[in-house]
PDB file of C-alpha atoms in Angstrom:
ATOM      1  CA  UNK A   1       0.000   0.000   0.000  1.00 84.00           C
ATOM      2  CA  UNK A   2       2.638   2.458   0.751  1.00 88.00           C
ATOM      3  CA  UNK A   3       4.325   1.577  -2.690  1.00 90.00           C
ATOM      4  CA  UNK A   4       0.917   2.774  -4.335  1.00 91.00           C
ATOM      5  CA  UNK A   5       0.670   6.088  -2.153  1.00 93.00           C
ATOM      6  CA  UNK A   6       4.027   7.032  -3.442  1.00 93.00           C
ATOM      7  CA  UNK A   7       3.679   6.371  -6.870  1.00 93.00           C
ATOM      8  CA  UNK A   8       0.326   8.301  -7.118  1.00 94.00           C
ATOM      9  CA  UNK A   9       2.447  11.166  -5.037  1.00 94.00           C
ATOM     10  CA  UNK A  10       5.260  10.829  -7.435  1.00 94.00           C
ATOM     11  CA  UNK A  11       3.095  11.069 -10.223  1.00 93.00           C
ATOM     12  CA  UNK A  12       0.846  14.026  -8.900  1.00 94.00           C
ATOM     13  CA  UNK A  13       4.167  16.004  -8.218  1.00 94.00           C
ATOM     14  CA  UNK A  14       5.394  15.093 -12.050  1.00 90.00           C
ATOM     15  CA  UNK A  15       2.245  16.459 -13.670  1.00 88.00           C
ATOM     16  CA  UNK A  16       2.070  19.312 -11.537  1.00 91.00           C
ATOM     17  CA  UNK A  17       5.829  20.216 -12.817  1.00 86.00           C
ATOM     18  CA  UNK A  18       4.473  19.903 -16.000  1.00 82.00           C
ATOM     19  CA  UNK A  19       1.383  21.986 -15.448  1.00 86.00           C
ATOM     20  CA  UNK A  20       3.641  24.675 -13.606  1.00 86.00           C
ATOM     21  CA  UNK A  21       6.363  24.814 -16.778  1.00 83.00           C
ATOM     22  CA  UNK A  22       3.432  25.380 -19.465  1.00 84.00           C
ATOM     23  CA  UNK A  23       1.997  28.012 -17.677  1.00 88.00           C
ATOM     24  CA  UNK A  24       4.905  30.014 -16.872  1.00 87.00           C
ATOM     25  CA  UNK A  25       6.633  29.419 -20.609  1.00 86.00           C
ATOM     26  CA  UNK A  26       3.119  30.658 -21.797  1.00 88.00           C
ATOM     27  CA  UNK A  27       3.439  34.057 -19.583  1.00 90.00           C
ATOM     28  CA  UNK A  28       7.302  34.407 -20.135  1.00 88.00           C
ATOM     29  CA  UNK A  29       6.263  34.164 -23.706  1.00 89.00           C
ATOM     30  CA  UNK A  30       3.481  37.106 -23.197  1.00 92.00           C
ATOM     31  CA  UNK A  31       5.345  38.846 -21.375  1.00 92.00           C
ATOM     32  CA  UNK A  32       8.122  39.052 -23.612  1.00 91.00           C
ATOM     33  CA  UNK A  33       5.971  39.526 -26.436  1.00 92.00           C
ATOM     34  CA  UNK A  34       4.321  42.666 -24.663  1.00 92.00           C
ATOM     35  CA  UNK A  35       7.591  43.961 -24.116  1.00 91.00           C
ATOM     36  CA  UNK A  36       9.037  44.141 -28.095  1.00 91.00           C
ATOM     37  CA  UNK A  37       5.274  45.516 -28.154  1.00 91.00           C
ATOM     38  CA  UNK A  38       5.903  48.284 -26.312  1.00 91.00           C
ATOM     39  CA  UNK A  39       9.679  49.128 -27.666  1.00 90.00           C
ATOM     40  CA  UNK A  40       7.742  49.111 -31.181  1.00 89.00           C
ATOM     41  CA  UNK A  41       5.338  51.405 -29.904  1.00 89.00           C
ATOM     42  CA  UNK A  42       8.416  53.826 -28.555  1.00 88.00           C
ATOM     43  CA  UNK A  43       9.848  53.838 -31.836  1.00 87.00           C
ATOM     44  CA  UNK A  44       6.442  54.693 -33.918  1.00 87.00           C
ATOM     45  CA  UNK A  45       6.621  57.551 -31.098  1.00 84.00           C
ATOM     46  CA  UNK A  46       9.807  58.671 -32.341  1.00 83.00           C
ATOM     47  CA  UNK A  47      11.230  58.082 -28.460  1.00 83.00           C
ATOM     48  CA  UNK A  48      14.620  56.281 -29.845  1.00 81.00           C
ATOM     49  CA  UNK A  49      16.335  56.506 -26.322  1.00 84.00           C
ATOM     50  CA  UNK A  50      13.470  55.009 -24.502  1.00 88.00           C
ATOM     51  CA  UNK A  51      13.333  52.103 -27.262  1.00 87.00           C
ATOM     52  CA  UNK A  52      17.173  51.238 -27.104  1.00 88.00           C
ATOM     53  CA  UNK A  53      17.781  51.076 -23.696  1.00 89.00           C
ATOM     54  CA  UNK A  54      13.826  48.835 -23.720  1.00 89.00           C
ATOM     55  CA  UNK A  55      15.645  46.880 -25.778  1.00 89.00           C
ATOM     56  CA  UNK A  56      19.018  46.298 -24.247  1.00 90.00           C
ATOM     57  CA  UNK A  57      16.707  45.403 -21.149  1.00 92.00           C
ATOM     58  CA  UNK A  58      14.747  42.835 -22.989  1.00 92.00           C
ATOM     59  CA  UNK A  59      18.091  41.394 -24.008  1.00 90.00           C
ATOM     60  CA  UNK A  60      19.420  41.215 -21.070  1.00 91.00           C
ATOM     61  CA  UNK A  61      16.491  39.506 -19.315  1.00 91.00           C
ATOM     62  CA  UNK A  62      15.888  37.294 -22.453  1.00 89.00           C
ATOM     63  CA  UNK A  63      19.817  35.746 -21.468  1.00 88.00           C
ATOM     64  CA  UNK A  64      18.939  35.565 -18.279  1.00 87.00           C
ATOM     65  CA  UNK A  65      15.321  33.325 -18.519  1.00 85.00           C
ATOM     66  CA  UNK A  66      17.351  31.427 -21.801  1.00 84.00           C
ATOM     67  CA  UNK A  67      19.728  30.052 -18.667  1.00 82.00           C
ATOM     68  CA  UNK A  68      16.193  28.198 -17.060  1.00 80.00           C
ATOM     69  CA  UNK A  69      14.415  27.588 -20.932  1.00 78.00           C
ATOM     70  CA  UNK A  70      17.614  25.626 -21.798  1.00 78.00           C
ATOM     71  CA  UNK A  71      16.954  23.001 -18.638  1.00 76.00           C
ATOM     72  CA  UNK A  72      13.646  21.831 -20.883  1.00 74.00           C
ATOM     73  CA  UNK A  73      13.688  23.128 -24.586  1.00 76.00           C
ATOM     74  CA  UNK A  74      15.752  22.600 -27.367  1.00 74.00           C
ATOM     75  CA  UNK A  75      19.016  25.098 -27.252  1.00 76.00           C
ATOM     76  CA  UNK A  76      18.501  25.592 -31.131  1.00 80.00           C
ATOM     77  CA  UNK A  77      15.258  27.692 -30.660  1.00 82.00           C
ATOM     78  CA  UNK A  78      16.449  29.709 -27.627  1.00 84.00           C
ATOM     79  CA  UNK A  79      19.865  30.596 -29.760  1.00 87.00           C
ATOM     80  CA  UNK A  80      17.666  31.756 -33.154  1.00 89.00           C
ATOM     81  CA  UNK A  81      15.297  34.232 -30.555  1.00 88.00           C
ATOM     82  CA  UNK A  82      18.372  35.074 -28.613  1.00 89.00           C
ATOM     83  CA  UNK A  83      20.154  36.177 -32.578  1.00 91.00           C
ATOM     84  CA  UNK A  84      17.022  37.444 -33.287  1.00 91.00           C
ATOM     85  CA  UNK A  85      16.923  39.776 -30.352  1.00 90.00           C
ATOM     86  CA  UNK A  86      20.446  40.704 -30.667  1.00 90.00           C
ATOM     87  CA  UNK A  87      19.814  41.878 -33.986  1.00 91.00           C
ATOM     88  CA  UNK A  88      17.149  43.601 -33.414  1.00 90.00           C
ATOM     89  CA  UNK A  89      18.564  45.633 -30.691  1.00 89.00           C
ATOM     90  CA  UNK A  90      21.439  46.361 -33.439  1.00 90.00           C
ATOM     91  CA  UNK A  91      19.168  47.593 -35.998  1.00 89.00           C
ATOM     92  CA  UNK A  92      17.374  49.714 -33.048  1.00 87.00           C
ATOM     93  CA  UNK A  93      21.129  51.478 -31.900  1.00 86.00           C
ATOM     94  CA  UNK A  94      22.305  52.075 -35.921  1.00 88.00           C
ATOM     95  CA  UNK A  95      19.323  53.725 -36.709  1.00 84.00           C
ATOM     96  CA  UNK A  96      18.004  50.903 -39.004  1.00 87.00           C
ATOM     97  CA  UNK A  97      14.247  51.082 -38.463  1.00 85.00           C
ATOM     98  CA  UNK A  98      12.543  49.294 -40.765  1.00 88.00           C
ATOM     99  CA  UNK A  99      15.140  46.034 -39.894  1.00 89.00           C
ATOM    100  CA  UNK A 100      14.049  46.502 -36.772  1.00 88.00           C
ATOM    101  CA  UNK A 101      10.580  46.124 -37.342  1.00 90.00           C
ATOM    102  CA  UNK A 102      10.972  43.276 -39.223  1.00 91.00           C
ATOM    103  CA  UNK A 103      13.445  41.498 -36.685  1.00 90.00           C
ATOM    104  CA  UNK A 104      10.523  42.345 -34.360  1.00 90.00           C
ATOM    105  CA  UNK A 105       7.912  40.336 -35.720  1.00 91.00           C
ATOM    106  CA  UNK A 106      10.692  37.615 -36.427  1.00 92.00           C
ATOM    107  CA  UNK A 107      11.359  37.402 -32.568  1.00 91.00           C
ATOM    108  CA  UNK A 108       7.450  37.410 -31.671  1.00 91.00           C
ATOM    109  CA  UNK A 109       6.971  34.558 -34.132  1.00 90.00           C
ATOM    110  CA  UNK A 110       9.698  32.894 -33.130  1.00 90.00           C
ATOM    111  CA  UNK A 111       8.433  33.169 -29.208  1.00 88.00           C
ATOM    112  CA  UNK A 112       4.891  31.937 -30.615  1.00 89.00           C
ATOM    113  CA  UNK A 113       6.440  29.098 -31.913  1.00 86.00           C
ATOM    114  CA  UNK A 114       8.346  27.978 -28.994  1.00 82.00           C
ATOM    115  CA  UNK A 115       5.059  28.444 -26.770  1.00 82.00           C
ATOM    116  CA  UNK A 116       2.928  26.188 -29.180  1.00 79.00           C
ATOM    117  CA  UNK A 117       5.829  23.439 -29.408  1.00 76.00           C
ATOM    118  CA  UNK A 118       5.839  23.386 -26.111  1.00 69.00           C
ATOM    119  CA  UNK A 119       2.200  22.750 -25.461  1.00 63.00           C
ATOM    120  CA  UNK A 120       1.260  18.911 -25.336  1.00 60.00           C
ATOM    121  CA  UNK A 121      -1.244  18.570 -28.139  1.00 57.00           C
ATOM    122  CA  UNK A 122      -2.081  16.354 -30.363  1.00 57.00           C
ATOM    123  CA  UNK A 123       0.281  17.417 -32.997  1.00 56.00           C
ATOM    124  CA  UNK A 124       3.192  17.839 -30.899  1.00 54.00           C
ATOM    125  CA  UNK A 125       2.820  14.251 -29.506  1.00 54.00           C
ATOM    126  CA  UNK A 126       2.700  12.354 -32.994  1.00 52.00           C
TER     127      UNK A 126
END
């Protein structure tokens, strides 16, 4: 009897891990998403300061969270938003706004598509 309690214990702590690592992947992902959001919004308002230092911040978080994301996703994805980000930052400091916009959308997509490969579904599990 005790070997049953444990195993149902075990695996009610697994699936809550892996209850607990969607959700917060889903609001890192929103909340990163919100934030090239509102550096995109800085530079339609012609605030280019603001903007580059919003986007050295995201940058710098972004490394830091990448350290955790790498325990339980694949390193390629997290390296192509990471480049992604990077570059967009670049394009933000030389003055190159219409790369930036594009390297924008690029990293949202990108941070869309790690959320919904992440999700169990369906698809993702054939």
């Amino acid at each position: 009897m005790k070997r049953f309690i444990i195993a149902i214990t075990l695996f009610i702590i697994t699936v809550s891990c892996c209850i607990a690592e969607n959700i917060w992947l889903d609001n890192t992902v929103k909340y990163f998403a919100s934030d090239i959001d509102s550096i995109v919004s800085e530079v339609n308002g012609h605030n280019a300061d603001k903007a580059k230092n919003l986007a050295t911040d995201i940058v710098n978080r972004w490394q830091e969270q990448q350290i955790f994301l790498s325990t339980f996703i694949n390193h390629d994805h997290l390296e192509e938003i990471t480049q992604t980000m990077i570059s967009m930052r670049t394009n933000l400091s030389q003055g190159q706004v219409e790369d930036f916009f594009v390297d924008s959308e690029v990293s949202k997509s990108q941070l869309e598509h790690l959320r919904d490969n992440d999700l169990p579904s369906i698809q993702n599990i054939l």
